[in-house]
Amino acid sequence: MTLADTGPRVRPAAEAQLLDGLRTIGSDIAGMIPSDVPAAEFWTDRKLHYKLVSPLNRRKFTVIVVGTGLAGAGCAAALGELGYNVEAFTFHAAPRRAHSVAAQGGINAARGRKVDGDSLARFVKDTIKGGDFRAREVDAWRLAEESIRVIDHMDAIGAPFAREYGGQLATRSFGGVQVSRTYYTRGQTGQQLQVAASQALLRQVARGSVNLHTRTEMLDLIVEDGRAAGIVARNLITGEITAHTAHAVVLATGGYGNVFFKSTLAKNSNVTAAFRAHRRGAYFANPAFIQFHPTSLPVSSEWQSKTILMSESLRNDGRIWVPKTPGDTRDPNTIPEEERDYYLERRYPAFGNLTPRDVASRAARDEIVAGRGVGPLKNAVYLDFRDAIGRLGRKVIEERYGNLFEMYTDATGEDPYVVPMRIAPGAHFAMGGLWNDYDQMTSIPGLFVGGEAGWGYHGANRLGANSLLSACVDGWFTLPYAVPHYLADLLGSPKPALDAPEVAGALDDARGGVERLTAIGGTQGPDRFHRRLGDLLYQHCGVSRDGELLAEGIRSVQALREEFWSDLRVQGQTDGFNQELERAGRVADYLDMAELMCLDALDRDESCGAHFRTEHQHPDGEAKRDDENWRFASAWERGADGRYIRHQEPLEFVSVPLGTRNYK
């Protein structure tokens, strides 16, 4: 196999014409990374050179933090503890309801407590390779270094990590690695970490350093003199739209996987805060990099509103297989061993069922498309615990995965201790997000991002259990350094007055946007448009993509958006509680987000990680990168005329040299 494509293919004329009509090529951009410091030492060097704000001056600054998941709660709590005035916003009734609770399997850390060859360098190598060399290498080093502090910190503030008999914290393996570095709390890791982070946040609320706004959704970003200076938000109970100003703004609002409608995300998770910031000038990085989780529950009905995530940790003991004979409808327990195809173990013997998520999802899709799918709709594969139960006993499996098995039974009515689980790829995690430099600051000075709202750690595919880690690293150990560094130069500068022209203009824009939605007076509700958009994206920008499908997808999204703005029906009024209005605003953003996703996927004429273009694959069907032409992060700017400008951040790999991604 060659390392990469020999060169870009010749685009068909219609595809090239569509691209030229939608985007232009901009300039290279830098991520604030000096070339004279080794990647492994850069975070230590960067912290040494950050500007500081003295304790007596911190109370003079106000920071807005939007989102109270692991990244947002950690950031708000840490800044509050340091003495800054923090305004924290969440559309939930309480911070602990943020979607971080949904992560189940664990959180990675390179603490090296087991004698299995793990180290910081091994962690970085796995992360960069797992992201198919489309992440920022120095970010991966920071993730590895701070992972050690994250586990100790979360353990100290109350996360009940599983322990070995002797008292050491227990670990298990996750996809894309051959060591045991994942710390966990049964199948409730995200929930327990979120509870601990929320308690830390509420401690600062009680102390008066954090002012918490619940049931409040960000509608716009206030920009004054080119700097982020606050937000416009809507109270979801009263409908009141208000402005809130600050010296800096942090968006920790999660990912945009719900653009696919049927996703593993909570139904309220959305892209609105990030995309409204994008409209104000923040670049959006790699929007096409969407991960499809291989152990989601399959769609069982046309009218299903979402998919359900089953933890990747199940792949430690569950074996994935399909019948060798297409269309086999026998009870799985009656299918003999020789008539089963454990296809991941066959194709990837070194990693087996713990191949990375993008690889496992494509392999499952291949089996389903070939007619070997199982279940009533033939859209799933089996995840079987028969051998593990026979080897370890049911009690051990219950201790490791009991709540996950209960959840599966609640969702399907089937007992996974007796019959194999049925799983299928489902839209899950967004590796793309608002572009940010090494300090987590976007292209708008003063606007920072944390967690899944950013882009730098995961490249084109996230390794399992790195999501909770990246959110914690950003919230507790990156933003509390980077935000004060930015604020230090603003000492003595007041935050904008509420009657400033930029504030009033943003307020008017937000109110006008809400009124525009309710004034359409059409016949179709927002959920109908969202469902249609999701079906369109699964077909045109899903697990696999190609130029013709993507071009058709862009045109279909544009047509659906035009229909949305002419035939949307929003019942109720703009003032007061109105969930129909909430959903309408989010779907409007999803339609624009979908166009940008498809544009990015069409523009990036290579395969890498979860972005799999069928035109670019090795003879064995694996993704084929083009490092000569596409070794950069795409950062999209929205032009005043509606066209996009693609900027590029070149990516360098020194400590982990470029190589063919191989899990065999």
XYZ file of C-alpha atoms in Angstrom:
664
model
C 0.000 0.000 0.000
C 1.103 3.563 -0.616
C 1.061 6.167 2.112
C -1.400 8.391 0.293
C -3.014 9.129 -3.006
C -0.641 9.941 -5.852
C -2.539 13.173 -6.393
C -5.956 14.740 -6.549
C -8.436 13.200 -8.943
C -9.852 15.316 -11.714
C -13.166 16.591 -10.426
C -16.152 16.180 -12.727
C -17.153 19.485 -14.272
C -20.518 19.669 -12.503
C -18.885 19.023 -9.110
C -16.183 21.630 -9.716
C -18.767 24.164 -10.851
C -20.861 23.610 -7.726
C -17.818 24.044 -5.499
C -16.722 27.210 -7.272
C -20.178 28.658 -6.745
C -20.124 27.987 -3.026
C -16.578 28.625 -1.880
C -13.301 30.344 -2.529
C -9.864 29.435 -1.180
C -8.504 31.723 1.516
C -5.201 31.979 3.322
C -3.255 29.721 5.651
C -3.817 30.341 9.333
C -1.619 29.559 12.350
C -2.530 27.821 15.586
C -0.115 29.831 17.787
C 2.477 27.035 17.790
C 6.192 28.000 17.801
C 8.491 25.744 15.834
C 11.420 25.935 18.242
C 9.786 23.994 21.119
C 9.345 20.206 20.932
C 5.728 19.092 20.935
C 6.205 17.092 24.128
C 7.421 20.209 25.956
C 5.170 22.827 24.431
C 2.381 22.809 27.032
C 4.845 23.298 29.882
C 6.546 26.088 27.947
C 3.229 27.716 27.068
C 2.032 27.767 30.659
C 5.298 29.380 31.726
C 4.761 32.252 29.287
C 1.079 32.901 29.914
C 0.305 36.345 31.266
C -1.256 36.385 34.717
C -3.944 38.396 36.476
C -3.274 39.106 40.142
C -5.839 37.867 42.695
C -6.893 41.438 43.545
C -7.654 42.229 39.899
C -9.612 39.106 39.012
C -12.891 40.397 40.433
C -12.712 43.227 37.878
C -13.327 40.790 35.004
C -16.511 39.058 33.914
C -16.450 35.863 31.868
C -19.513 34.272 30.262
C -19.513 30.482 30.025
C -22.242 28.935 27.864
C -22.904 25.279 28.622
C -22.570 23.375 31.892
C -21.332 19.979 30.706
C -17.913 18.749 31.749
C -16.072 21.488 29.858
C -18.424 24.326 30.816
C -18.937 23.317 34.438
C -15.210 22.772 34.914
C -14.301 26.108 33.338
C -16.919 28.093 35.271
C -16.023 26.405 38.565
C -12.283 26.877 38.065
C -12.566 30.540 37.058
C -14.964 31.154 39.927
C -12.549 29.520 42.361
C -9.786 31.775 41.037
C -11.875 34.856 41.808
C -13.331 35.912 38.449
C -16.973 36.912 38.039
C -18.593 34.181 35.977
C -21.983 34.172 34.281
C -22.882 30.563 33.444
C -25.718 29.710 31.051
C -27.540 26.453 30.380
C -30.838 25.668 28.703
C -31.319 22.830 31.188
C -33.194 23.054 34.482
C -29.970 22.193 36.317
C -26.309 21.953 35.260
C -26.096 18.232 35.969
C -28.554 17.536 33.142
C -25.980 18.497 30.482
C -25.374 15.827 27.845
C -22.034 14.783 29.334
C -24.099 12.431 31.492
C -24.743 10.243 28.449
C -21.146 9.065 28.030
C -20.954 5.622 29.534
C -17.776 3.638 29.045
C -14.916 5.596 30.563
C -12.261 8.291 30.409
C -8.709 7.743 29.159
C -5.513 8.643 30.958
C -1.874 7.820 30.346
C -1.115 7.250 34.037
C 0.840 4.067 33.223
C -0.314 2.160 36.299
C -0.304 -1.182 34.495
C 2.832 -2.813 33.111
C 1.477 -2.986 29.556
C 3.704 -0.531 27.683
C 1.559 2.588 28.070
C 3.128 6.036 28.284
C 2.508 9.650 27.298
C 4.138 9.013 23.935
C 2.018 5.900 23.374
C -1.119 7.879 24.222
C -0.197 10.569 21.703
C 0.640 7.991 19.048
C -2.705 6.233 19.515
C -4.619 9.528 19.452
C -2.907 10.897 16.333
C -3.134 7.580 14.514
C -6.745 7.139 15.638
C -7.576 10.559 14.172
C -5.871 9.528 10.920
C -3.291 12.331 11.138
C -5.795 15.166 10.958
C -5.478 16.393 14.565
C -3.075 18.987 15.940
C -0.117 17.089 17.382
C 0.690 19.500 20.208
C -2.937 19.396 21.362
C -2.672 15.617 21.673
C 0.409 16.041 23.868
C -1.495 18.407 26.168
C -4.358 15.919 26.290
C -1.949 13.165 27.327
C -0.078 15.222 29.914
C -3.171 16.621 31.615
C -4.969 13.259 31.530
C -3.024 12.272 34.634
C -4.221 15.323 36.569
C -7.789 14.878 35.328
C -8.185 11.419 36.852
C -6.681 12.465 40.180
C -8.770 15.654 40.217
C -12.084 13.978 39.392
C -11.341 11.238 41.914
C -10.672 13.904 44.539
C -13.931 15.780 43.945
C -16.088 12.698 44.158
C -16.160 10.597 40.981
C -16.497 6.970 42.221
C -14.064 5.251 39.874
C -13.978 1.460 39.881
C -11.144 -0.022 41.900
C -9.093 -3.164 41.952
C -9.129 -5.424 45.016
C -6.037 -3.691 46.415
C -7.553 -0.207 46.089
C -5.924 0.982 42.838
C -8.202 2.543 40.249
C -9.296 -0.060 37.727
C -8.914 0.305 33.975
C -10.124 -1.403 30.810
C -9.444 -1.154 27.092
C -11.222 0.864 24.424
C -11.128 0.935 20.654
C -7.965 1.778 18.765
C -5.505 0.894 21.542
C -3.716 -2.206 22.785
C -3.264 -1.078 26.389
C -5.613 -0.638 29.336
C -5.924 3.091 30.039
C -9.671 3.702 30.399
C -10.909 4.591 33.905
C -14.602 4.011 34.502
C -17.554 3.935 36.889
C -19.360 0.853 35.565
C -21.361 2.101 32.555
C -22.098 5.488 34.170
C -18.813 7.327 33.788
C -20.180 10.461 32.164
C -22.984 10.705 34.686
C -20.699 10.386 37.685
C -18.145 12.857 36.311
C -20.932 15.310 35.511
C -22.365 15.020 39.026
C -18.938 15.787 40.481
C -18.376 18.736 38.126
C -21.866 20.118 38.763
C -21.306 20.005 42.509
C -18.057 21.931 42.044
C -19.930 24.495 39.954
C -22.764 24.826 42.473
C -20.194 25.370 45.200
C -19.093 28.498 43.349
C -22.717 29.534 42.847
C -23.206 29.316 46.617
C -20.034 31.379 47.164
C -21.337 34.067 44.817
C -18.517 33.879 42.265
C -20.740 32.232 39.617
C -24.176 33.496 38.611
C -26.069 30.570 37.099
C -28.740 31.139 34.433
C -30.849 28.015 33.872
C -33.518 27.494 31.181
C -31.704 30.100 29.079
C -30.527 29.619 25.493
C -27.906 31.644 23.659
C -29.247 33.210 20.459
C -26.364 35.416 19.333
C -22.840 36.593 20.040
C -22.088 40.240 20.761
C -18.948 41.473 19.014
C -17.533 44.933 19.802
C -14.403 46.290 18.105
C -13.708 42.840 16.727
C -13.788 41.158 20.158
C -16.339 38.852 21.737
C -18.101 40.996 24.321
C -21.169 39.050 25.412
C -24.194 37.086 24.282
C -27.875 37.517 23.596
C -29.994 34.894 25.333
C -33.653 33.900 25.550
C -35.339 32.799 28.747
C -37.108 29.593 27.723
C -39.832 30.026 30.345
C -40.763 33.689 29.891
C -39.554 34.217 26.324
C -37.644 37.343 27.371
C -34.616 38.128 25.194
C -31.789 39.892 27.012
C -28.184 40.924 26.472
C -25.318 39.977 28.781
C -21.894 41.564 28.371
C -18.487 40.374 29.512
C -14.759 40.627 28.881
C -14.611 37.138 27.357
C -17.000 34.386 26.274
C -16.495 30.618 26.461
C -18.687 28.299 24.382
C -18.821 24.774 25.785
C -22.028 23.786 24.034
C -21.227 20.315 22.718
C -21.393 18.870 19.226
C -23.778 18.990 16.301
C -24.506 15.300 15.655
C -28.231 15.978 16.000
C -28.148 17.509 12.542
C -28.813 13.896 11.487
C -32.077 13.890 13.526
C -31.623 10.243 14.492
C -28.464 10.420 16.559
C -27.189 9.210 19.912
C -27.386 12.741 21.325
C -30.103 14.076 23.603
C -32.871 15.668 21.568
C -32.078 19.163 22.877
C -28.389 19.028 21.908
C -27.888 21.452 19.020
C -25.500 23.604 17.019
C -27.179 26.992 17.550
C -24.676 28.695 19.870
C -21.675 27.658 17.779
C -23.318 28.440 14.464
C -24.557 31.855 15.592
C -20.940 32.609 16.550
C -19.895 31.333 13.128
C -22.273 33.816 11.508
C -20.571 36.554 13.532
C -17.176 35.642 12.103
C -15.859 32.588 13.951
C -14.322 30.044 11.579
C -15.801 26.527 11.565
C -13.238 23.725 11.315
C -13.686 20.355 9.588
C -17.515 20.255 9.763
C -17.639 17.026 7.702
C -15.759 15.054 10.369
C -18.689 13.249 12.010
C -18.274 9.979 13.876
C -20.789 7.169 13.535
C -20.763 5.050 16.677
C -20.613 1.335 15.835
C -22.520 0.190 18.924
C -25.710 2.210 18.631
C -29.019 0.414 18.686
C -30.445 0.010 15.187
C -33.422 2.039 14.023
C -36.474 -0.140 14.532
C -39.229 2.140 13.235
C -39.660 4.845 10.625
C -41.079 7.134 13.316
C -38.246 6.635 15.810
C -37.004 10.008 17.043
C -33.406 9.069 17.933
C -30.969 6.214 18.309
C -29.618 4.877 21.598
C -25.939 4.554 22.423
C -24.517 1.358 23.864
C -21.082 1.890 25.375
C -18.003 0.948 23.388
C -16.752 -0.724 26.574
C -19.067 -3.628 25.687
C -16.617 -4.508 22.922
C -14.107 -5.590 25.580
C -16.087 -8.770 26.174
C -18.743 -8.858 23.439
C -17.910 -10.429 20.075
C -19.337 -8.880 16.908
C -20.554 -11.190 14.162
C -23.048 -11.790 11.366
C -24.274 -15.007 9.748
C -22.099 -16.037 6.832
C -25.198 -16.702 4.732
C -27.018 -13.543 3.560
C -30.633 -13.341 4.651
C -30.244 -15.885 7.459
C -33.312 -15.511 9.702
C -32.544 -18.244 12.251
C -32.436 -17.597 15.975
C -28.793 -16.457 16.498
C -28.289 -18.998 19.284
C -29.035 -21.818 16.840
C -26.474 -20.685 14.249
C -23.391 -22.943 14.553
C -19.974 -21.429 15.202
C -18.695 -22.376 11.739
C -21.564 -20.432 10.136
C -20.755 -17.208 11.985
C -18.426 -14.523 10.639
C -16.608 -12.640 13.395
C -15.618 -10.178 10.730
C -13.668 -7.683 12.875
C -11.559 -10.466 14.362
C -11.024 -11.848 10.864
C -10.169 -8.547 9.172
C -8.270 -6.888 12.055
C -6.718 -9.686 14.145
C -4.380 -7.365 16.098
C -7.247 -5.238 17.450
C -10.271 -7.474 16.809
C -13.505 -6.095 18.204
C -11.664 -3.048 19.585
C -10.857 -1.474 16.235
C -11.466 2.315 16.103
C -15.025 3.462 15.694
C -14.798 4.610 12.098
C -13.263 1.295 11.027
C -15.834 -0.744 12.952
C -18.737 1.340 11.590
C -17.633 0.962 7.977
C -17.144 -2.765 8.451
C -20.645 -3.118 9.907
C -22.091 -1.096 7.066
C -20.322 -3.354 4.551
C -21.882 -6.448 6.126
C -25.348 -4.887 6.187
C -25.116 -3.693 2.588
C -23.951 -7.178 1.531
C -27.210 -8.632 2.844
C -25.855 -10.110 6.052
C -27.631 -7.653 8.332
C -29.730 -9.092 11.143
C -32.917 -8.153 12.974
C -36.407 -7.344 11.676
C -35.154 -4.609 9.338
C -31.869 -6.392 8.471
C -30.008 -3.259 9.555
C -27.855 -4.535 12.426
C -25.070 -6.905 13.443
C -24.761 -9.024 16.583
C -22.808 -8.165 19.743
C -22.645 -11.476 21.565
C -21.638 -12.133 25.203
C -22.107 -15.906 25.139
C -18.390 -16.680 25.223
C -17.606 -14.063 27.896
C -20.372 -15.339 30.164
C -19.132 -18.874 29.674
C -15.547 -17.847 30.448
C -16.097 -15.359 33.296
C -19.554 -16.143 34.603
C -22.678 -14.011 34.541
C -21.843 -12.280 37.818
C -18.657 -10.737 36.431
C -20.462 -9.468 33.329
C -23.199 -7.997 35.546
C -20.577 -6.182 37.626
C -18.943 -4.705 34.518
C -21.970 -3.868 32.382
C -25.109 -4.463 34.438
C -26.730 -1.060 33.928
C -25.997 -1.196 30.176
C -27.661 -4.594 29.898
C -30.665 -3.251 31.804
C -30.869 -0.277 29.448
C -30.759 -2.582 26.432
C -33.587 -4.686 27.858
C -35.651 -1.573 28.572
C -35.186 -0.363 24.992
C -35.684 -3.645 23.132
C -37.494 -6.042 25.437
C -34.722 -8.607 24.896
C -32.352 -10.116 27.470
C -28.727 -9.718 26.285
C -27.584 -12.327 28.788
C -29.598 -14.833 26.750
C -29.666 -13.482 23.168
C -27.015 -11.344 21.416
C -27.450 -7.598 21.310
C -28.184 -6.026 17.924
C -26.105 -2.944 17.106
C -25.602 -0.632 14.115
C -23.690 2.572 13.256
C -25.419 5.754 14.404
C -24.510 9.455 14.103
C -22.680 10.352 17.287
C -19.719 12.693 17.843
C -18.538 15.774 15.960
C -14.777 15.956 15.581
C -15.291 19.261 13.770
C -16.216 22.446 15.616
C -15.362 26.105 15.838
C -11.754 26.581 14.806
C -9.524 27.500 17.735
C -5.844 28.053 18.240
C -3.745 26.237 20.836
C -5.163 28.517 23.560
C -8.711 27.409 22.641
C -9.455 30.883 21.245
C -11.417 31.152 18.021
C -10.812 33.529 15.129
C -12.789 36.115 17.133
C -10.540 37.425 19.933
C -12.091 36.804 23.321
C -14.285 33.919 22.137
C -13.048 30.583 23.482
C -14.340 27.046 23.028
C -14.132 23.914 25.152
C -14.985 20.243 24.747
C -16.819 19.012 21.679
C -17.476 22.576 20.505
C -13.799 22.729 19.453
C -11.801 20.659 16.971
C -8.107 20.147 17.749
C -7.727 16.895 19.680
C -9.449 14.212 17.642
C -8.699 14.793 13.972
C -10.869 12.787 11.602
C -11.900 10.187 14.183
C -12.149 10.235 17.970
C -10.891 7.318 20.002
C -13.393 6.050 22.549
C -13.056 7.537 26.071
C -11.142 10.581 24.779
C -14.331 12.667 24.747
C -14.816 12.977 28.503
C -11.077 13.533 28.766
C -10.880 16.395 26.270
C -13.847 18.117 27.931
C -12.237 17.842 31.376
C -8.829 18.956 30.118
C -10.322 22.047 28.484
C -12.580 22.931 31.388
C -10.276 22.383 34.340
C -6.736 22.737 32.963
C -6.633 24.690 29.673
C -9.199 27.484 29.738
C -8.339 28.558 33.320
C -4.827 29.352 31.983
C -5.745 30.672 28.531
C -8.653 32.957 29.436
C -6.693 34.952 32.076
C -3.822 35.293 29.584
C -6.260 37.059 27.256
C -7.827 39.127 30.037
C -4.483 40.427 31.291
C -4.291 42.941 28.437
C -7.819 44.219 29.179
C -7.155 45.372 32.745
C -8.902 48.703 33.219
C -11.188 48.175 30.228
C -14.885 48.045 31.157
C -17.185 45.500 29.614
C -19.612 47.021 27.080
C -22.620 48.905 28.403
C -26.004 47.302 27.738
C -27.008 50.336 25.656
C -23.916 50.207 23.431
C -24.729 50.154 19.688
C -23.262 46.666 19.141
C -25.303 45.283 22.030
C -28.511 46.899 20.839
C -27.867 45.681 17.307
C -27.366 42.090 18.427
C -30.557 42.289 20.492
C -32.512 43.575 17.515
C -31.098 40.836 15.284
C -32.060 38.111 17.765
C -35.583 39.440 18.230
C -35.987 39.836 14.493
C -34.864 36.257 13.931
C -37.456 34.919 16.363
C -40.231 37.019 14.807
C -39.221 35.909 11.330
C -39.740 32.277 12.272
C -43.210 32.829 13.696
C -44.298 35.061 10.815
C -43.887 32.413 8.078
C -47.273 30.851 8.766
C -46.727 27.661 6.783
C -48.081 24.140 7.141
C -45.124 22.008 8.366
C -43.685 21.912 11.864
C -39.935 22.128 12.539
C -39.603 18.431 13.458
C -40.874 17.421 10.034
C -38.140 19.438 8.354
C -35.540 18.125 10.796
C -36.507 14.504 10.126
C -36.326 15.031 6.379
C -32.931 16.704 6.739
C -31.625 13.787 8.785
C -32.759 11.215 6.222
C -31.112 13.282 3.508
C -27.795 13.474 5.375
C -27.661 9.768 6.225
C -28.055 9.095 2.508
C -25.699 11.739 1.123
C -23.155 12.496 3.895
C -23.175 9.369 6.055
C -20.701 6.609 6.856
C -19.497 6.737 3.218
C -19.575 9.653 0.791
C -18.778 10.283 -2.858
C -18.695 13.385 -5.001
C -21.919 12.736 -6.879
C -23.901 11.985 -3.717
C -22.494 15.023 -1.907
C -23.263 17.383 -4.774
C -26.801 16.034 -4.904
C -27.003 16.388 -1.129
C -26.016 20.064 -1.249
C -28.716 20.810 -3.802
C -31.276 18.865 -1.753
C -30.366 20.739 1.445
C -30.700 24.052 -0.368
C -34.128 23.079 -1.671
C -35.261 21.922 1.768
C -34.029 25.160 3.333
C -35.986 27.198 0.799
C -39.092 25.168 1.615
C -38.449 25.660 5.351
C -38.423 29.442 5.037
C -41.626 29.443 3.003
C -43.702 26.714 4.692
C -42.605 26.504 8.340
C -45.380 26.446 10.927
C -44.584 27.632 14.451
C -47.534 27.399 16.791
C -47.767 29.674 19.805
C -46.281 33.069 20.568
C -42.767 34.446 20.842
C -43.241 35.370 24.479
C -43.569 32.627 27.049
C -42.781 28.931 26.973
C -42.734 27.657 23.370
C -40.742 24.520 22.549
C -41.946 24.644 18.944
C -40.165 27.982 18.594
C -37.018 26.591 20.224
C -36.905 23.714 17.751
C -37.604 25.977 14.781
C -34.559 28.132 15.537
C -32.346 25.100 15.933
C -33.566 23.498 12.702
C -32.888 26.754 10.838
C -29.271 26.501 12.003
C -29.107 22.792 11.171
C -30.080 23.516 7.576
C -27.156 25.909 7.166
C -24.898 23.532 9.095
C -25.873 20.658 6.792
C -24.941 22.659 3.719
C -21.536 23.484 5.212
C -20.988 19.828 6.216
C -21.705 18.599 2.712
C -19.591 21.382 1.217
C -16.634 20.466 3.422
C -17.055 16.770 2.576
C -17.227 17.524 -1.143
C -14.273 19.882 -0.971
C -12.008 17.436 0.931
C -11.144 15.102 -1.944
C -9.543 12.341 0.121
C -10.497 9.699 2.651
C -9.393 10.106 6.264
C -10.865 8.596 9.392
C -14.629 8.987 9.536
C -14.593 11.012 6.307
C -14.638 8.141 3.844
C -14.811 9.062 0.163
C -15.401 5.925 -1.904
C -13.234 7.408 -4.664
C -10.233 7.177 -2.313
C -9.652 3.752 -0.794
C -6.940 1.138 -0.775
C -7.520 -2.164 -2.591
C -8.616 -3.738 0.703
C -11.255 -1.044 1.223
C -9.430 1.023 3.866
C -9.368 4.816 3.823
C -6.672 6.340 1.623
C -5.336 9.722 2.725
C -3.780 12.345 0.492
C -1.155 13.950 2.694
C 0.457 15.871 -0.129
C -2.664 17.884 -0.856
C -4.897 17.686 2.235
C -2.671 17.633 5.312
C -4.438 20.575 6.904
C -7.511 21.499 8.910
C -10.161 23.307 6.899
C -11.419 26.451 8.636
C -14.518 27.897 6.977
C -15.377 31.582 7.064
C -18.874 32.696 6.135
C -18.613 35.574 3.677
C -20.916 38.575 3.646
C -22.398 37.384 0.347
C -23.244 33.942 1.751
C -20.324 32.216 -0.007
C -17.745 30.419 2.084
C -14.011 31.015 2.282
C -11.891 27.990 3.162
C -8.800 28.801 5.182
C -6.223 26.150 6.003
C -4.176 25.367 9.103
C -1.265 23.155 7.968
C -0.659 20.179 10.264
C 2.818 19.017 11.257
C 3.685 15.590 12.682
C 7.098 15.260 14.260
C 6.780 12.994 17.284
C 4.310 10.749 15.425
C 5.569 10.551 11.817
C 3.033 10.175 9.040
C 2.249 6.557 8.304
C -0.389 4.286 6.870
C -3.102 3.641 9.421
C -3.182 -0.093 10.021
C -5.100 -2.056 12.665
C -4.368 -5.519 11.299
